[in-house]
mmCIF file of C-alpha atoms in Angstrom:
data_model
loop_
_atom_site.group_PDB
_atom_site.id
_atom_site.type_symbol
_atom_site.label_atom_id
_atom_site.label_comp_id
_atom_site.label_asym_id
_atom_site.label_seq_id
_atom_site.Cartn_x
_atom_site.Cartn_y
_atom_site.Cartn_z
ATOM 1 C CA MET A 26 56.834 47.611 4.334
ATOM 2 C CA VAL A 27 55.012 45.336 1.849
ATOM 3 C CA ALA A 28 56.614 45.247 -1.637
ATOM 4 C CA GLY A 29 55.053 47.760 -3.923
ATOM 5 C CA THR A 30 53.660 49.858 -1.042
ATOM 6 C CA PHE A 31 54.885 53.365 -0.299
ATOM 7 C CA ALA A 32 54.574 55.423 2.831
ATOM 8 C CA GLY A 33 53.540 59.087 2.922
ATOM 9 C CA MET A 34 49.755 59.084 2.815
ATOM 10 C CA GLY A 35 47.701 60.292 5.792
ATOM 11 C CA LYS A 36 44.163 59.520 6.607
ATOM 12 C CA GLN A 37 42.201 58.629 3.474
ATOM 13 C CA ARG A 38 38.915 59.993 2.259
ATOM 14 C CA ALA A 39 36.515 58.046 0.014
ATOM 15 C CA ALA A 40 37.695 59.403 -3.357
ATOM 16 C CA HIS A 41 40.456 57.212 -4.859
ATOM 17 C CA ILE A 42 42.245 57.251 -8.258
ATOM 18 C CA VAL A 43 44.012 54.179 -9.684
ATOM 19 C CA TRP A 44 46.447 55.561 -12.206
ATOM 20 C CA ASP A 45 47.852 53.771 -15.310
ATOM 21 C CA TRP A 46 51.551 54.302 -16.013
ATOM 22 C CA ASN A 47 52.556 53.828 -19.647
ATOM 23 C CA GLY A 48 50.932 56.376 -21.928
ATOM 24 C CA THR A 49 49.149 58.068 -18.993
ATOM 25 C CA LEU A 50 51.478 59.343 -16.225
ATOM 26 C CA PHE A 51 54.503 58.322 -18.263
ATOM 27 C CA HIS A 52 54.717 59.870 -21.700
ATOM 28 C CA ASP A 53 56.513 57.083 -23.457
ATOM 29 C CA ASN A 54 54.796 57.034 -26.881
ATOM 30 C CA ASP A 55 58.074 57.276 -28.832
ATOM 31 C CA ALA A 56 59.649 54.405 -26.946
ATOM 32 C CA ILE A 57 56.547 52.271 -27.415
ATOM 33 C CA ILE A 58 56.379 52.839 -31.172
ATOM 34 C CA GLY A 59 60.108 52.292 -31.575
ATOM 35 C CA ALA A 60 59.972 49.079 -29.555
ATOM 36 C CA THR A 61 56.846 47.886 -31.485
ATOM 37 C CA ASN A 62 58.586 48.460 -34.807
ATOM 38 C CA ALA A 63 61.728 46.692 -33.573
ATOM 39 C CA ALA A 64 59.525 43.677 -32.791
ATOM 40 C CA PHE A 65 57.840 43.973 -36.208
ATOM 41 C CA VAL A 66 61.207 43.564 -37.968
ATOM 42 C CA GLU A 67 61.428 40.106 -36.533
ATOM 43 C CA LEU A 68 58.323 39.119 -38.594
ATOM 44 C CA GLY A 69 59.095 41.195 -41.618
ATOM 45 C CA LEU A 70 56.361 43.672 -40.967
ATOM 46 C CA GLU A 71 56.428 47.261 -42.202
ATOM 47 C CA PRO A 72 56.920 49.991 -39.554
ATOM 48 C CA ILE A 73 53.831 51.365 -37.941
ATOM 49 C CA THR A 74 52.983 55.041 -37.353
ATOM 50 C CA LEU A 75 51.593 56.309 -34.046
ATOM 51 C CA GLU A 76 48.253 57.023 -35.680
ATOM 52 C CA ARG A 77 47.925 53.473 -37.042
ATOM 53 C CA TYR A 78 49.098 52.101 -33.709
ATOM 54 C CA ARG A 79 46.416 53.998 -31.890
ATOM 55 C CA ALA A 80 43.765 52.836 -34.374
ATOM 56 C CA LEU A 81 44.640 49.137 -34.131
ATOM 57 C CA TYR A 82 46.115 48.609 -30.633
ATOM 58 C CA CYS A 83 44.170 46.234 -28.384
ATOM 59 C CA VAL A 84 44.580 43.886 -25.405
ATOM 60 C CA PRO A 85 45.557 41.037 -25.242
ATOM 61 C CA VAL A 86 48.563 42.192 -27.306
ATOM 62 C CA PRO A 87 48.764 39.024 -29.490
ATOM 63 C CA LYS A 88 45.340 40.140 -30.847
ATOM 64 C CA PHE A 89 46.946 43.453 -31.866
ATOM 65 C CA TYR A 90 49.580 41.550 -33.836
ATOM 66 C CA GLU A 91 46.780 39.420 -35.385
ATOM 67 C CA ARG A 92 45.244 42.616 -36.833
ATOM 68 C CA LEU A 93 48.503 43.307 -38.566
ATOM 69 C CA LEU A 94 49.490 39.806 -39.498
ATOM 70 C CA GLY A 95 46.120 38.537 -40.442
ATOM 71 C CA ARG A 96 46.766 35.651 -37.959
ATOM 72 C CA LEU A 97 47.894 35.189 -34.371
ATOM 73 C CA PRO A 98 51.652 34.974 -33.967
ATOM 74 C CA THR A 99 52.919 31.489 -33.067
ATOM 75 C CA ASP A 100 54.202 30.947 -29.587
ATOM 76 C CA ALA A 101 57.781 31.129 -30.876
ATOM 77 C CA GLU A 102 57.117 34.315 -32.761
ATOM 78 C CA TRP A 103 55.429 35.917 -29.720
ATOM 79 C CA GLU A 104 58.335 35.048 -27.450
ATOM 80 C CA VAL A 105 60.848 36.662 -29.899
ATOM 81 C CA MET A 106 58.766 39.766 -30.426
ATOM 82 C CA ASP A 107 58.079 40.202 -26.761
ATOM 83 C CA GLU A 108 61.773 39.959 -25.890
ATOM 84 C CA VAL A 109 62.769 42.362 -28.614
ATOM 85 C CA PHE A 110 60.021 44.817 -27.575
ATOM 86 C CA HIS A 111 61.032 44.892 -23.939
ATOM 87 C CA ARG A 112 64.750 45.047 -24.677
ATOM 88 C CA TYR A 113 64.255 48.039 -27.057
ATOM 89 C CA TYR A 114 61.850 49.727 -24.711
ATOM 90 C CA ALA A 115 64.248 49.445 -21.683
ATOM 91 C CA GLU A 116 66.991 51.137 -23.750
ATOM 92 C CA HIS A 117 64.865 53.978 -24.956
ATOM 93 C CA ARG A 118 62.565 54.751 -21.980
ATOM 94 C CA VAL A 119 65.339 56.727 -20.345
ATOM 95 C CA ARG A 120 64.556 59.669 -22.714
ATOM 96 C CA CYS A 121 60.925 59.682 -21.702
ATOM 97 C CA ARG A 122 59.404 61.951 -19.042
ATOM 98 C CA LEU A 123 56.215 62.280 -17.075
ATOM 99 C CA THR A 124 53.254 63.616 -18.957
ATOM 100 C CA ALA A 125 53.096 67.446 -18.679
ATOM 101 C CA GLY A 126 51.506 68.476 -15.472
ATOM 102 C CA ALA A 127 51.338 64.933 -13.996
ATOM 103 C CA ALA A 128 53.416 65.649 -10.963
ATOM 104 C CA ASP A 129 51.371 68.681 -9.991
ATOM 105 C CA LEU A 130 48.114 66.840 -10.469
ATOM 106 C CA LEU A 131 49.381 63.966 -8.172
ATOM 107 C CA ALA A 132 50.402 66.447 -5.517
ATOM 108 C CA GLY A 133 47.189 68.397 -5.824
ATOM 109 C CA TRP A 134 44.976 65.298 -5.466
ATOM 110 C CA ARG A 135 46.932 64.146 -2.419
ATOM 111 C CA SER A 136 46.928 67.549 -0.797
ATOM 112 C CA ALA A 137 43.087 67.715 -1.188
ATOM 113 C CA GLY A 138 43.010 64.706 1.165
ATOM 114 C CA HIS A 139 42.256 62.042 -1.433
ATOM 115 C CA SER A 140 44.144 58.828 -2.081
ATOM 116 C CA GLN A 141 45.607 57.346 -5.206
ATOM 117 C CA SER A 142 47.574 54.302 -6.318
ATOM 118 C CA LEU A 143 49.300 53.069 -9.494
ATOM 119 C CA LEU A 144 48.720 49.903 -11.401
ATOM 120 C CA SER A 145 50.591 49.083 -14.537
ATOM 121 C CA MET A 146 51.019 46.156 -16.874
ATOM 122 C CA TYR A 147 54.776 47.039 -17.101
ATOM 123 C CA GLY A 148 56.876 44.599 -15.146
ATOM 124 C CA HIS A 149 56.800 45.265 -11.424
ATOM 125 C CA GLU A 150 60.569 45.031 -10.861
ATOM 126 C CA GLU A 151 61.233 47.594 -13.610
ATOM 127 C CA LEU A 152 58.218 49.802 -12.685
ATOM 128 C CA VAL A 153 58.981 50.546 -9.040
ATOM 129 C CA PRO A 154 62.504 52.028 -9.460
ATOM 130 C CA LEU A 155 61.283 54.034 -12.509
ATOM 131 C CA VAL A 156 58.452 55.597 -10.458
ATOM 132 C CA ARG A 157 60.844 56.171 -7.586
ATOM 133 C CA GLY A 158 63.293 57.898 -9.891
ATOM 134 C CA PHE A 159 60.765 60.598 -10.740
ATOM 135 C CA GLY A 160 60.282 61.385 -7.050
ATOM 136 C CA ILE A 161 56.501 60.749 -7.056
ATOM 137 C CA GLU A 162 56.205 57.548 -5.075
ATOM 138 C CA PRO A 163 55.042 59.362 -1.837
ATOM 139 C CA HIS A 164 51.843 60.281 -3.570
ATOM 140 C CA PHE A 165 50.709 56.660 -3.882
ATOM 141 C CA LEU A 166 49.281 54.197 -1.399
ATOM 142 C CA ARG A 167 50.608 51.396 -3.492
ATOM 143 C CA VAL A 168 52.498 50.876 -6.785
ATOM 144 C CA ASP A 169 51.899 47.508 -8.539
ATOM 145 C CA GLY A 170 53.347 46.371 -11.854
ATOM 146 C CA ARG A 171 52.673 43.270 -13.788
ATOM 147 C CA THR A 172 53.717 39.915 -12.359
ATOM 148 C CA GLY A 173 53.783 36.896 -14.629
ATOM 149 C CA PRO A 174 53.770 36.764 -18.457
ATOM 150 C CA SER A 175 53.164 39.864 -20.476
ATOM 151 C CA GLY A 176 50.336 40.395 -23.041
ATOM 152 C CA GLY A 177 47.305 39.779 -20.979
ATOM 153 C CA SER A 178 44.490 41.948 -19.592
ATOM 154 C CA LYS A 179 44.613 44.213 -16.547
ATOM 155 C CA ALA A 180 41.325 42.991 -15.081
ATOM 156 C CA GLU A 181 42.643 40.289 -12.718
ATOM 157 C CA HIS A 182 45.585 42.509 -11.742
ATOM 158 C CA MET A 183 43.050 45.193 -10.793
ATOM 159 C CA VAL A 184 41.211 42.723 -8.494
ATOM 160 C CA ARG A 185 44.401 42.003 -6.645
ATOM 161 C CA HIS A 186 45.507 45.637 -6.478
ATOM 162 C CA LEU A 187 42.261 46.844 -4.916
ATOM 163 C CA GLU A 188 42.133 43.893 -2.474
ATOM 164 C CA ALA A 189 45.643 44.942 -1.296
ATOM 165 C CA LEU A 190 44.449 48.511 -0.461
ATOM 166 C CA THR A 191 42.980 49.392 2.974
ATOM 167 C CA GLY A 192 40.121 51.841 3.344
ATOM 168 C CA VAL A 193 39.439 52.259 -0.357
ATOM 169 C CA GLU A 194 35.826 51.978 -1.442
ATOM 170 C CA VAL A 195 35.586 50.424 -4.900
ATOM 171 C CA THR A 196 32.445 52.224 -5.880
ATOM 172 C CA ARG A 197 34.178 55.568 -5.237
ATOM 173 C CA THR A 198 37.305 54.556 -7.113
ATOM 174 C CA VAL A 199 38.088 55.900 -10.587
ATOM 175 C CA VAL A 200 40.719 54.339 -12.921
ATOM 176 C CA ILE A 201 42.521 56.841 -15.164
ATOM 177 C CA GLY A 202 44.205 55.278 -18.184
ATOM 178 C CA ASP A 203 44.827 55.585 -21.885
ATOM 179 C CA ALA A 204 43.594 52.234 -23.081
ATOM 180 C CA ALA A 205 40.244 50.540 -23.424
ATOM 181 C CA ASP A 206 41.567 47.774 -21.193
ATOM 182 C CA ASP A 207 41.875 50.206 -18.267
ATOM 183 C CA ALA A 208 38.134 50.776 -18.430
ATOM 184 C CA VAL A 209 37.391 47.056 -18.834
ATOM 185 C CA ALA A 210 39.463 46.399 -15.698
ATOM 186 C CA ALA A 211 37.629 49.189 -13.788
ATOM 187 C CA LEU A 212 34.199 47.803 -14.758
ATOM 188 C CA HIS A 213 35.339 44.311 -13.864
ATOM 189 C CA VAL A 214 35.769 45.340 -10.228
ATOM 190 C CA GLY A 215 32.834 47.760 -10.036
ATOM 191 C CA ALA A 216 34.905 50.918 -10.265
ATOM 192 C CA GLN A 217 34.557 53.778 -12.708
ATOM 193 C CA ALA A 218 36.911 55.042 -15.370
ATOM 194 C CA VAL A 219 38.135 58.075 -17.305
ATOM 195 C CA LEU A 220 40.182 57.463 -20.487
ATOM 196 C CA TYR A 221 42.942 59.828 -21.780
ATOM 197 C CA THR A 222 43.552 60.348 -25.496
ATOM 198 C CA GLY A 223 47.336 61.067 -25.147
ATOM 199 C CA GLY A 224 48.479 57.449 -25.076
ATOM 200 C CA SER A 225 47.909 54.140 -26.941
ATOM 201 C CA HIS A 226 44.379 54.560 -28.272
ATOM 202 C CA SER A 227 42.600 56.829 -30.670
ATOM 203 C CA ARG A 228 39.643 58.884 -29.388
ATOM 204 C CA ALA A 229 37.301 56.853 -31.612
ATOM 205 C CA SER A 230 38.395 53.543 -30.106
ATOM 206 C CA LEU A 231 38.178 54.914 -26.543
ATOM 207 C CA GLU A 232 34.706 56.360 -27.041
ATOM 208 C CA GLY A 233 33.417 52.924 -27.989
ATOM 209 C CA VAL A 234 33.938 51.773 -24.374
ATOM 210 C CA GLY A 235 31.195 53.963 -22.953
ATOM 211 C CA VAL A 236 33.139 55.906 -20.233
ATOM 212 C CA PRO A 237 34.212 59.595 -20.239
ATOM 213 C CA VAL A 238 37.070 60.405 -22.584
ATOM 214 C CA VAL A 239 39.305 63.460 -22.104
ATOM 215 C CA ASP A 240 42.227 65.050 -23.893
ATOM 216 C CA THR A 241 44.278 66.097 -20.824
ATOM 217 C CA LEU A 242 45.163 64.543 -17.425
ATOM 218 C CA GLY A 243 43.851 67.729 -15.767
ATOM 219 C CA GLU A 244 40.396 67.056 -17.298
ATOM 220 C CA ALA A 245 40.706 63.366 -16.229
ATOM 221 C CA VAL A 246 41.183 64.378 -12.601
ATOM 222 C CA GLU A 247 38.322 66.866 -12.701
ATOM 223 C CA VAL A 248 35.953 64.199 -14.112
ATOM 224 C CA ALA A 249 37.312 61.647 -11.591
ATOM 225 C CA GLY A 250 36.537 64.008 -8.722
ATOM 226 C CA ARG A 251 32.896 64.322 -9.905
ATOM 227 C CA LEU A 252 32.472 60.585 -10.438
ATOM 228 C CA ALA A 253 33.832 59.750 -7.007
ATOM 229 C CA ALA A 254 31.868 62.463 -5.216
#
């Protein structure tokens, strides 16, 4: 079996969802904010609230820090903040759970004969056992986390992810995520996108991307079904 690929899917139909993980299927807002504030301590920044985080967050992540610092962090500052963030997050993610209703939605999409996969900017080696621990890996054709340095865009990762899938038509693929970068990555490969307001971005920032914006994952799947029809 290819690394990152899970068995359990039968014959595919045209409709395909590429799910995001952090802030979408995985409700980890508390761990994200805590890790962000732990990293901020390293630069003497004041703690940030979830509301302010959602209003300012952007990708690539160093640009997010620039909005708060008034300048880009130096390479040395970025390395320290990135290490602190991931160490804190790894310690506190254990208290986080799947977004309410996510498991049922995955099972329902699969039982309807559609396919789905997962692409995250969370490190691949950490992501796969985390997904497996929730017992949802059989729903996915493939699970891919980030390889290489953190802090970049999802667009090129999306290219590789879709190229690794067999029998998936890009024009009938919908990316569901919580960040503007999810839509940017979808558009980069010619797919469509639906953005969910429960994660890292405010509704206002998501609506500026020009794709459908919804408040629940159930709505996201409904819209994805229409877009991929």
